[in-house]
Coordinates of N, CA and C in Angstrom, one line a residue:
Chain A
X1 N 76.2 91.9 183.0 CA 76.4 91.1 182.7 C 75.5 91.2 181.3
X2 N 75.9 90.3 180.0 CA 74.6 90.3 179.1 C 73.6 89.2 179.1
X3 N 72.6 89.6 178.9 CA 71.4 89.1 179.1 C 70.5 88.5 178.2
X4 N 70.2 87.8 177.4 CA 69.4 87.0 176.5 C 68.4 86.3 176.9
X5 N 67.1 86.7 176.7 CA 66.1 85.9 177.4 C 65.2 85.5 176.2
X6 N 64.9 84.3 176.4 CA 63.9 84.0 175.5 C 62.3 83.7 175.9
X7 N 61.3 83.9 175.1 CA 59.6 84.1 175.8 C 59.7 82.7 176.4
X8 N 59.8 81.8 175.9 CA 59.0 80.6 176.6 C 60.3 79.5 177.0
X9 N 60.3 79.0 177.8 CA 61.1 77.3 177.8 C 60.8 76.5 177.4
X10 N 59.3 76.2 177.4 CA 58.7 75.2 176.9 C 57.5 75.5 176.2
X11 N 56.9 74.9 175.0 CA 56.0 75.2 174.2 C 55.9 73.9 173.8
X12 N 54.1 74.4 173.5 CA 53.7 72.5 172.6 C 52.1 73.2 172.1
X13 N 52.3 72.5 170.6 CA 52.0 73.6 169.5 C 51.2 72.8 168.4
X14 N 50.2 72.3 167.8 CA 49.4 71.8 167.1 C 50.3 72.2 165.7
X15 N 50.1 70.7 164.8 CA 50.5 70.9 163.0 C 49.8 72.1 162.8
X16 N 50.5 72.6 161.9 CA 49.5 73.6 161.0 C 49.7 75.1 162.1
X17 N 49.5 75.1 163.3 CA 49.7 76.5 163.9 C 50.8 77.0 163.7
X18 N 51.0 78.8 163.8 CA 51.5 79.9 163.6 C 52.5 79.9 164.9
X19 N 53.5 80.0 164.5 CA 54.2 80.0 166.3 C 55.5 81.0 166.3
X20 N 55.1 81.8 167.4 CA 55.9 82.8 167.3 C 57.0 82.1 168.5
X21 N 58.7 82.4 168.3 CA 59.5 82.6 169.2 C 59.8 83.9 169.3
X22 N 60.2 84.0 170.6 CA 61.1 85.6 170.9 C 62.2 85.8 171.3
X23 N 62.8 86.8 170.9 CA 64.2 86.8 171.6 C 64.4 88.2 172.1
X24 N 65.2 88.2 173.5 CA 65.5 89.9 174.1 C 66.7 89.9 174.3
X25 N 67.8 90.8 173.8 CA 68.9 91.6 174.4 C 68.9 92.6 175.2
X26 N 69.9 92.4 175.6 CA 69.7 93.9 176.8 C 71.2 94.6 176.6
X27 N 71.8 94.4 175.3 CA 73.1 94.7 175.8 C 73.7 95.9 174.2
X28 N 72.7 96.2 173.5 CA 72.6 97.0 172.2 C 73.3 96.2 171.1
X29 N 73.3 95.0 171.2 CA 74.0 94.2 169.9 C 73.2 94.1 168.9
X30 N 74.3 94.1 168.1 CA 74.1 94.6 166.4 C 73.6 93.1 166.2
X31 N 74.3 92.1 165.9 CA 74.2 90.8 165.5 C 73.1 89.9 166.5
X32 N 72.0 89.3 165.6 CA 71.6 88.4 166.6 C 70.9 87.1 165.7
X33 N 71.1 86.1 166.5 CA 71.2 84.6 165.7 C 69.9 83.8 165.9
X34 N 69.0 82.9 164.9 CA 68.6 81.8 165.8 C 69.0 80.5 165.1
X35 N 69.4 79.6 166.0 CA 69.7 78.3 166.0 C 68.4 77.0 166.4
X36 N 68.4 76.0 165.3 CA 67.9 74.9 166.1 C 69.1 73.6 166.6
X37 N 69.1 73.0 167.6 CA 69.6 72.2 168.3 C 68.7 70.9 168.2
X38 N 69.4 69.7 167.6 CA 68.8 68.6 167.7 C 69.9 67.7 167.8
X39 N 70.0 66.2 168.9 CA 70.8 65.0 169.2 C 71.5 65.1 167.8
X40 N 73.1 64.9 168.1 CA 73.5 64.4 166.9 C 74.0 65.3 165.8
X41 N 73.3 66.2 165.4 CA 73.0 67.7 164.7 C 74.4 68.8 165.5
X42 N 74.0 68.7 166.3 CA 74.8 70.1 166.9 C 73.6 71.4 166.6
X43 N 74.5 72.5 166.2 CA 73.8 73.8 166.5 C 73.3 74.0 164.9
X44 N 72.5 74.2 164.4 CA 72.3 74.9 162.6 C 72.1 76.4 162.7
X45 N 72.5 76.8 162.1 CA 71.6 78.5 161.8 C 70.5 78.7 161.0
X46 N 69.5 79.3 161.3 CA 68.4 79.2 160.9 C 68.3 80.2 160.3
X47 N 68.4 81.5 161.1 CA 68.7 83.0 160.3 C 69.4 84.1 161.4
X48 N 70.0 84.7 160.9 CA 70.4 85.9 161.4 C 70.7 87.4 161.2
X49 N 70.4 88.4 162.2 CA 70.5 89.4 161.6 C 71.5 90.3 162.2
X50 N 71.8 91.3 161.2 CA 73.1 92.7 161.4 C 72.6 93.8 161.8
X51 N 71.2 93.9 162.0 CA 70.9 95.2 162.2 C 69.4 95.3 162.2
X52 N 68.3 96.4 162.6 CA 67.2 96.5 162.4 C 66.9 96.5 161.1
X53 N 65.6 95.2 160.8 CA 64.9 94.9 159.7 C 66.0 94.2 158.5
X54 N 67.2 93.8 159.1 CA 67.6 93.3 157.9 C 68.3 91.7 158.2
X55 N 68.2 91.1 157.3 CA 67.9 89.8 158.0 C 68.9 88.9 156.5
X56 N 69.4 87.5 157.0 CA 69.8 87.0 156.2 C 70.1 85.5 156.4
X57 N 69.7 84.4 155.4 CA 69.2 83.7 155.8 C 70.6 82.3 156.1
X58 N 70.4 81.4 157.1 CA 71.5 80.7 157.6 C 71.3 79.5 156.6
X59 N 71.7 78.5 157.1 CA 71.7 76.9 156.5 C 70.7 75.9 156.2
X60 N 69.6 76.5 157.4 CA 68.3 75.6 157.2 C 67.3 76.5 157.4
X61 N 66.9 77.9 156.4 CA 65.8 78.5 156.6 C 64.5 78.0 156.1
X62 N 64.2 77.2 156.0 CA 63.2 76.4 155.0 C 62.5 76.4 156.2
X63 N 60.8 77.0 155.8 CA 59.9 76.2 156.7 C 59.6 77.8 158.1
X64 N 60.7 78.9 158.0 CA 61.1 79.8 159.1 C 61.2 80.8 157.9
X65 N 60.5 82.1 159.5 CA 61.0 83.3 159.0 C 60.9 84.4 159.9
X66 N 61.8 85.6 159.6 CA 62.5 86.3 161.3 C 61.9 87.5 160.8
X67 N 61.9 88.2 162.0 CA 61.4 89.5 161.9 C 62.4 90.3 162.9
X68 N 62.8 91.6 163.0 CA 63.4 92.4 163.4 C 63.2 93.9 163.3
X69 N 62.7 94.2 164.1 CA 61.4 95.7 164.3 C 62.6 96.4 164.9
X70 N 62.7 96.1 166.0 CA 63.6 96.8 166.8 C 64.8 96.0 167.2
X71 N 66.0 97.1 167.7 CA 67.5 96.2 167.5 C 67.5 95.0 168.9
X72 N 66.9 95.5 169.7 CA 66.8 94.4 170.7 C 66.2 93.0 170.7
X73 N 64.9 92.8 170.1 CA 64.0 92.0 169.6 C 64.5 91.0 168.5
X74 N 64.2 89.8 168.5 CA 64.0 89.1 167.1 C 63.8 87.9 167.4
X75 N 62.5 88.0 166.5 CA 61.6 87.0 166.2 C 61.8 86.0 165.5
X76 N 61.6 84.4 165.9 CA 61.5 83.5 164.9 C 59.7 83.3 164.6
X77 N 59.4 83.1 163.2 CA 58.0 82.4 162.8 C 58.1 81.3 162.2
X78 N 57.3 80.4 163.0 CA 56.9 79.0 162.0 C 55.7 78.9 161.6
X79 N 55.5 79.5 160.1 CA 53.9 79.9 159.7 C 53.3 78.8 159.8
X80 N 53.8 77.3 159.7 CA 52.7 76.5 159.7 C 53.3 75.1 159.9
X81 N 53.5 75.3 161.4 CA 54.2 74.3 162.2 C 54.3 72.9 162.0
X82 N 54.9 72.5 161.8 CA 55.3 70.3 161.5 C 56.3 70.1 162.3
X83 N 55.7 68.6 162.3 CA 56.7 67.5 163.5 C 57.7 67.7 163.4
X84 N 58.3 67.9 162.0 CA 59.9 68.1 161.9 C 60.7 69.1 162.5
X85 N 59.8 69.9 163.1 CA 60.4 71.6 163.6 C 60.3 71.1 165.0
X86 N 60.0 70.2 165.3 CA 60.1 70.0 167.3 C 61.7 69.6 167.3
X87 N 61.9 70.5 168.3 CA 63.5 70.7 168.6 C 63.6 71.7 169.7
X88 N 64.8 71.8 169.9 CA 65.5 73.3 171.2 C 65.5 74.1 170.0
X89 N 65.6 75.5 170.1 CA 65.6 76.6 169.6 C 66.3 77.6 170.5
X90 N 67.4 78.1 170.2 CA 68.9 79.2 170.6 C 68.5 80.1 170.3
X91 N 68.4 81.2 170.9 CA 69.1 82.2 169.9 C 70.1 83.2 171.0
X92 N 70.8 83.6 170.2 CA 72.1 84.5 170.5 C 72.3 86.0 169.8
X93 N 73.2 86.8 170.8 CA 73.2 88.1 170.3 C 75.0 88.0 170.4
X94 N 75.2 89.2 169.3 CA 76.9 89.9 170.0 C 77.0 91.2 169.1
X95 N 77.8 91.1 169.1 CA 78.3 92.9 169.1 C 78.7 92.7 167.3
X96 N 78.8 94.0 166.5 CA 79.1 93.5 165.0 C 80.5 93.7 164.9
X97 N 81.1 94.2 165.6 CA 82.9 94.2 165.8 C 83.1 92.7 166.4
X98 N 82.6 92.3 167.0 CA 83.2 91.2 168.2 C 82.5 89.8 167.9
X99 N 83.6 88.8 168.0 CA 83.6 87.2 167.7 C 82.6 86.6 168.7
X100 N 82.5 86.8 169.8 CA 81.8 86.1 170.6 C 80.0 86.2 170.7
X101 N 79.3 85.2 170.4 CA 78.4 85.2 171.0 C 77.2 85.0 172.2
X102 N 76.5 85.4 172.6 CA 75.5 85.3 173.6 C 74.4 84.6 173.7
X103 N 74.3 83.9 174.1 CA 73.0 82.5 174.1 C 71.9 82.4 175.1
X104 N 70.6 82.9 174.7 CA 69.7 82.9 175.8 C 69.4 80.9 176.1
X105 N 68.4 80.7 177.0 CA 68.3 79.7 177.9 C 68.2 78.3 176.9
X106 N 67.0 79.0 175.4 CA 66.7 78.1 174.8 C 64.9 78.0 174.6
X107 N 64.3 77.4 174.2 CA 62.7 77.2 174.1 C 62.9 75.5 173.4
X108 N 62.1 74.8 174.0 CA 62.1 73.7 173.9 C 60.8 73.6 173.1
X109 N 60.8 72.9 171.9 CA 58.8 73.1 171.1 C 59.1 71.9 170.5
X110 N 57.5 71.5 171.1 CA 57.0 70.1 170.6 C 55.7 70.5 169.5
X111 N 56.3 69.8 168.7 CA 54.8 70.0 167.8 C 53.6 68.9 167.2
X112 N 53.1 68.8 167.8 CA 51.9 67.1 167.9 C 51.3 67.5 166.4
Chain B
X1 N 83.4 75.2 152.3 CA 82.9 75.7 153.2 C 83.7 75.1 154.6
X2 N 83.3 75.9 155.5 CA 83.7 75.6 156.7 C 83.2 73.9 157.5
X3 N 84.3 73.5 157.9 CA 83.6 72.2 158.6 C 84.0 72.1 160.1
X4 N 82.9 71.5 160.9 CA 84.1 70.9 162.3 C 83.9 69.7 162.5
X5 N 84.6 69.0 163.2 CA 84.4 67.6 163.7 C 84.5 67.1 165.2
X6 N 84.2 66.8 166.0 CA 84.4 66.4 166.9 C 84.0 65.1 167.6
X7 N 85.4 64.3 167.4 CA 85.4 63.1 167.7 C 85.0 62.6 169.1
X8 N 84.2 61.9 168.8 CA 83.3 61.0 170.0 C 82.3 61.9 170.8
X9 N 80.9 61.3 170.1 CA 79.7 61.8 171.1 C 79.7 62.1 172.2
X10 N 80.1 60.7 173.3 CA 79.8 60.7 174.1 C 81.6 60.4 174.6
X11 N 81.6 60.7 175.9 CA 83.2 60.3 176.7 C 82.9 60.3 177.9
X12 N 83.5 59.3 178.8 CA 83.2 59.2 179.8 C 84.5 59.2 181.0
X13 N 84.7 59.8 181.6 CA 86.0 59.9 182.6 C 85.6 59.8 184.3
X14 N 86.7 59.0 184.6 CA 86.7 59.1 186.0 C 87.1 60.6 186.7
X15 N 86.2 60.7 188.1 CA 86.3 61.8 188.8 C 88.1 61.8 189.1
X16 N 88.8 62.8 188.6 CA 89.9 63.4 189.2 C 90.9 63.0 188.3
X17 N 90.1 62.6 186.9 CA 91.2 61.8 185.5 C 91.1 63.2 184.9
X18 N 92.2 63.3 183.5 CA 92.2 64.1 182.7 C 90.8 64.0 181.6
X19 N 90.5 65.6 181.5 CA 89.6 65.7 180.2 C 90.3 66.2 178.9
X20 N 89.8 65.4 178.0 CA 90.5 65.4 176.3 C 89.3 65.2 175.5
X21 N 89.1 66.5 175.0 CA 87.8 66.7 174.1 C 88.2 66.8 172.7
X22 N 88.0 66.4 171.8 CA 88.5 66.7 170.3 C 87.9 67.1 169.8
X23 N 88.9 68.1 169.0 CA 88.2 69.4 168.0 C 88.8 69.6 166.8
X24 N 88.4 69.4 165.4 CA 89.2 69.5 164.5 C 88.2 70.6 163.1
X25 N 89.0 71.2 162.7 CA 87.9 72.0 161.7 C 88.9 72.1 160.3
X26 N 88.3 72.6 159.4 CA 88.5 72.8 157.7 C 88.4 73.8 157.9
X27 N 89.2 74.6 157.3 CA 89.5 75.8 157.2 C 91.4 76.3 156.2
X28 N 91.6 76.8 155.1 CA 92.7 77.3 154.9 C 92.9 78.7 155.5
X29 N 92.0 78.9 156.2 CA 92.4 80.3 157.0 C 92.3 80.3 158.3
X30 N 93.0 80.2 159.1 CA 92.7 80.1 160.4 C 91.8 80.7 160.8
X31 N 90.5 80.3 161.4 CA 89.3 81.0 161.9 C 89.3 81.4 163.4
X32 N 88.5 82.1 163.7 CA 88.4 82.4 165.3 C 87.7 80.8 165.6
X33 N 87.9 80.3 167.2 CA 88.0 78.9 167.8 C 87.0 79.1 168.9
X34 N 86.3 78.3 169.0 CA 85.7 78.6 170.5 C 85.0 76.8 171.0
X35 N 84.9 77.1 172.3 CA 84.3 76.0 173.4 C 83.0 76.6 173.8
X36 N 81.9 75.8 173.7 CA 81.0 76.1 174.9 C 80.7 75.1 175.5
X37 N 80.0 75.4 176.5 CA 79.5 74.3 177.8 C 78.0 74.5 177.5
X38 N 76.9 73.4 177.6 CA 75.2 73.2 177.7 C 75.3 72.4 179.5
X39 N 75.0 73.0 179.8 CA 74.5 72.4 181.2 C 72.7 71.7 180.8
X40 N 72.8 70.6 181.5 CA 71.3 70.2 181.4 C 70.0 71.5 181.4
X41 N 69.4 71.4 180.3 CA 68.2 72.3 180.0 C 69.0 73.7 180.0
X42 N 69.7 74.2 179.8 CA 70.3 75.4 179.8 C 70.7 75.8 178.2
X43 N 71.2 77.1 178.4 CA 71.9 77.8 176.8 C 73.2 77.5 177.0
X44 N 73.9 77.7 175.8 CA 75.5 77.4 175.9 C 76.1 78.7 176.4
X45 N 77.0 78.5 177.1 CA 77.9 79.3 177.4 C 79.4 79.2 177.5
X46 N 80.0 80.4 177.1 CA 81.0 80.4 176.6 C 82.4 79.8 177.7
X47 N 83.2 78.8 177.1 CA 84.4 78.5 178.3 C 85.6 79.6 177.3
X48 N 85.9 79.1 176.2 CA 87.0 80.0 175.9 C 87.3 80.0 174.7
X49 N 88.4 81.0 173.8 CA 88.2 81.3 172.7 C 89.7 81.5 172.3
X50 N 89.8 81.1 171.3 CA 91.4 81.5 170.3 C 90.5 82.7 169.1
X51 N 91.6 83.8 169.5 CA 91.2 84.6 168.2 C 92.7 84.8 167.3
X52 N 93.4 85.4 168.1 CA 94.9 85.7 167.7 C 95.7 85.5 168.9
X53 N 97.5 85.6 168.4 CA 98.1 85.3 170.1 C 98.4 84.0 170.5
X54 N 98.4 84.0 171.4 CA 99.1 82.8 171.8 C 98.2 81.7 171.7
X55 N 98.7 80.7 171.1 CA 97.9 79.3 171.2 C 97.2 78.5 172.4
X56 N 98.1 78.7 173.3 CA 97.7 78.1 174.2 C 96.3 79.1 175.1
X57 N 95.0 78.7 175.2 CA 94.2 79.5 175.5 C 93.3 79.2 176.9
X58 N 93.4 79.9 178.0 CA 92.8 79.3 179.3 C 91.3 79.9 179.3
X59 N 90.6 79.4 179.9 CA 88.8 78.9 180.2 C 88.4 79.1 181.4
X60 N 87.3 79.3 181.8 CA 87.0 78.8 182.8 C 86.8 77.9 183.6
X61 N 86.7 77.4 184.7 CA 86.6 76.3 185.4 C 87.6 75.1 185.2
X62 N 88.8 76.2 184.9 CA 90.2 75.1 184.5 C 90.4 74.4 183.5
X63 N 89.3 74.9 182.2 CA 89.8 74.2 181.3 C 90.8 74.9 180.2
X64 N 91.3 74.1 179.2 CA 92.2 75.2 178.3 C 92.5 73.8 177.0
X65 N 92.4 75.1 176.0 CA 92.9 74.4 174.6 C 93.9 74.9 174.3
X66 N 94.4 74.2 173.1 CA 95.4 74.9 172.7 C 95.1 74.3 170.8
X67 N 95.4 76.0 170.3 CA 94.9 76.1 168.8 C 96.4 75.7 167.9
X68 N 95.9 74.5 167.1 CA 97.3 73.7 166.7 C 97.1 73.5 165.1
X69 N 97.5 75.2 164.4 CA 97.6 75.3 163.3 C 97.5 74.1 161.9
X70 N 99.3 73.5 162.6 CA 99.5 72.4 161.7 C 98.8 71.2 161.6
X71 N 97.9 70.9 162.9 CA 97.0 69.8 162.5 C 95.6 70.4 162.5
X72 N 95.4 71.3 162.3 CA 94.1 71.8 162.0 C 93.1 71.3 163.4
X73 N 93.6 72.0 164.6 CA 93.3 71.6 165.8 C 92.9 71.9 166.9
X74 N 91.6 71.8 167.8 CA 92.0 73.1 169.0 C 91.3 71.9 169.9
X75 N 91.6 71.0 170.5 CA 91.4 70.2 171.6 C 90.9 71.1 172.9
X76 N 90.3 70.4 173.7 CA 90.0 70.9 174.9 C 90.2 69.9 175.9
X77 N 91.2 70.5 177.5 CA 92.1 69.7 177.7 C 91.2 70.3 179.3
X78 N 91.3 69.2 180.5 CA 91.3 70.1 181.9 C 91.9 68.7 182.4
X79 N 92.8 68.6 183.5 CA 93.9 68.1 184.3 C 92.9 67.1 184.8
X80 N 92.2 67.5 185.7 CA 91.3 66.8 186.7 C 89.7 67.0 186.7
X81 N 89.2 66.3 186.1 CA 87.6 66.4 185.9 C 87.0 66.4 187.7
X82 N 86.0 67.5 187.4 CA 85.0 67.3 188.7 C 83.6 66.8 188.3
X83 N 82.5 66.4 189.4 CA 81.3 65.6 188.8 C 81.1 67.2 187.9
X84 N 80.7 68.3 188.6 CA 80.4 69.3 188.1 C 80.5 69.7 186.8
X85 N 81.3 68.7 185.7 CA 81.7 68.8 184.4 C 81.0 68.4 183.6
X86 N 80.4 67.2 183.9 CA 78.9 66.6 183.2 C 78.3 67.7 182.7
X87 N 78.5 68.0 181.4 CA 77.5 68.6 180.4 C 78.1 68.1 179.0
X88 N 77.1 69.0 178.1 CA 77.6 69.0 176.4 C 78.3 69.7 176.1
X89 N 79.7 69.6 175.2 CA 81.1 70.5 174.9 C 80.7 70.5 173.4
X90 N 80.6 72.2 173.2 CA 80.7 72.0 171.7 C 81.9 73.4 171.1
X91 N 82.0 72.8 169.8 CA 83.3 73.2 169.5 C 82.2 74.5 168.3
X92 N 83.0 75.5 168.3 CA 82.5 76.2 167.0 C 83.7 76.7 166.2
X93 N 83.5 77.3 165.2 CA 84.3 77.9 164.3 C 84.0 79.5 163.8
X94 N 84.6 80.5 163.5 CA 83.8 81.2 162.7 C 84.6 81.8 161.8
X95 N 84.0 82.8 161.0 CA 85.3 83.9 159.8 C 85.7 84.5 160.5
X96 N 86.5 85.1 160.2 CA 87.3 86.2 160.9 C 87.0 88.0 160.8
X97 N 85.9 87.7 159.6 CA 85.7 89.1 159.5 C 84.2 89.2 159.1
X98 N 83.5 90.7 159.3 CA 82.2 90.1 158.9 C 80.8 89.9 159.8
X99 N 80.2 89.0 159.9 CA 79.1 88.7 160.6 C 79.3 87.9 161.4
X100 N 80.7 87.1 161.3 CA 81.0 86.5 162.6 C 80.2 84.9 162.8
X101 N 79.4 84.6 162.1 CA 78.5 83.5 162.0 C 79.3 81.9 162.3
X102 N 78.7 81.3 163.0 CA 79.4 80.2 163.9 C 79.2 78.8 162.9
X103 N 80.2 78.2 162.9 CA 79.5 76.6 162.1 C 79.9 75.7 163.9
X104 N 79.1 74.8 164.4 CA 79.5 74.4 165.0 C 79.3 72.6 164.9
X105 N 80.1 72.0 165.7 CA 80.3 70.4 165.7 C 79.3 70.0 166.0
X106 N 79.3 68.5 166.1 CA 78.1 68.3 166.4 C 77.8 67.4 168.2
X107 N 78.7 68.0 169.1 CA 78.9 67.9 170.2 C 79.4 66.8 171.1
X108 N 80.0 66.8 172.1 CA 80.2 66.1 172.7 C 80.0 66.1 174.1
X109 N 79.1 64.7 175.3 CA 78.3 64.7 175.8 C 79.3 64.3 177.0
X110 N 79.8 64.9 178.0 CA 80.9 64.2 179.2 C 80.1 63.7 180.3
X111 N 80.4 62.5 180.6 CA 80.0 61.6 181.6 C 81.3 61.9 182.8
X112 N 80.7 62.3 184.1 CA 82.1 62.0 185.1 C 81.8 60.8 185.9
X113 N 82.3 59.9 186.4 CA 82.0 58.8 186.7 C 82.8 59.0 188.1
X114 N 82.0 58.6 189.2 CA 82.7 58.6 190.5 C 83.3 57.9 191.1

C-alpha cells in the first residue's frame, strides 16, 4: 500500500512565525503536491514537484515556498505565518506516468 | 482553464435510498475524472476514476460513476446508502498528459439519515 505521511496532524502557530510542514511518501513517486483545503472552496493546489529540486507554482503559491531535496520528502514552508493561512493542508504523491494521486492524512494549521 | 462544478454542497439521503452526487466539468478535451472521499479528520481516498475505455466505472464501497461526454458530466451513484457513507465527496479532473495536476470541485457533504 502507498503510504503518505505528514509530520503533524494539528499545529498551532503565532502570526509571523516560520512554519514547516513535512510530507514523506514511501513509493518512490516522482510527483508530489501540496494543497490547502477550505470549506466551500475544495482543494486548491499550492505547489507541486515533479522531481528532486524541481518545483512549479500551483494556483495559490503566494505566501508559501517548498523544498524537495530528497525524492521521498516534500516540505511546505510558510515564511511568515498569517491568520489567513489557517487551513487544512494536504500532501499527495503520484507516479510520473500515472494519473492517480495518493493523499496523506492532512495537517490542520491554526495561526493565532 | 478547466473547472469542476459539484451541484449541492450538502446532500441528505435516507439509509437505503439512492445516492446521487453531481459533477460537471468544463473541458474541450475529455480529461481524466476522479471521485475521492474524505471521512472526518482524514485525507482523501480514491473511490473511482475514469481514464479511457468503458464509460461506466465501478469503484469501492458499491459506488459507480458514468462518464457522459455529451453532458460533460461524471455523476456518482450508489443504489443504497449506508450510514458509513456519510463523508465529503470530491470530484476532480486532471490533464491527460504531463504532470497530472488536479482541479477539484468544492465538495459535497453527504449526510445519511437513519
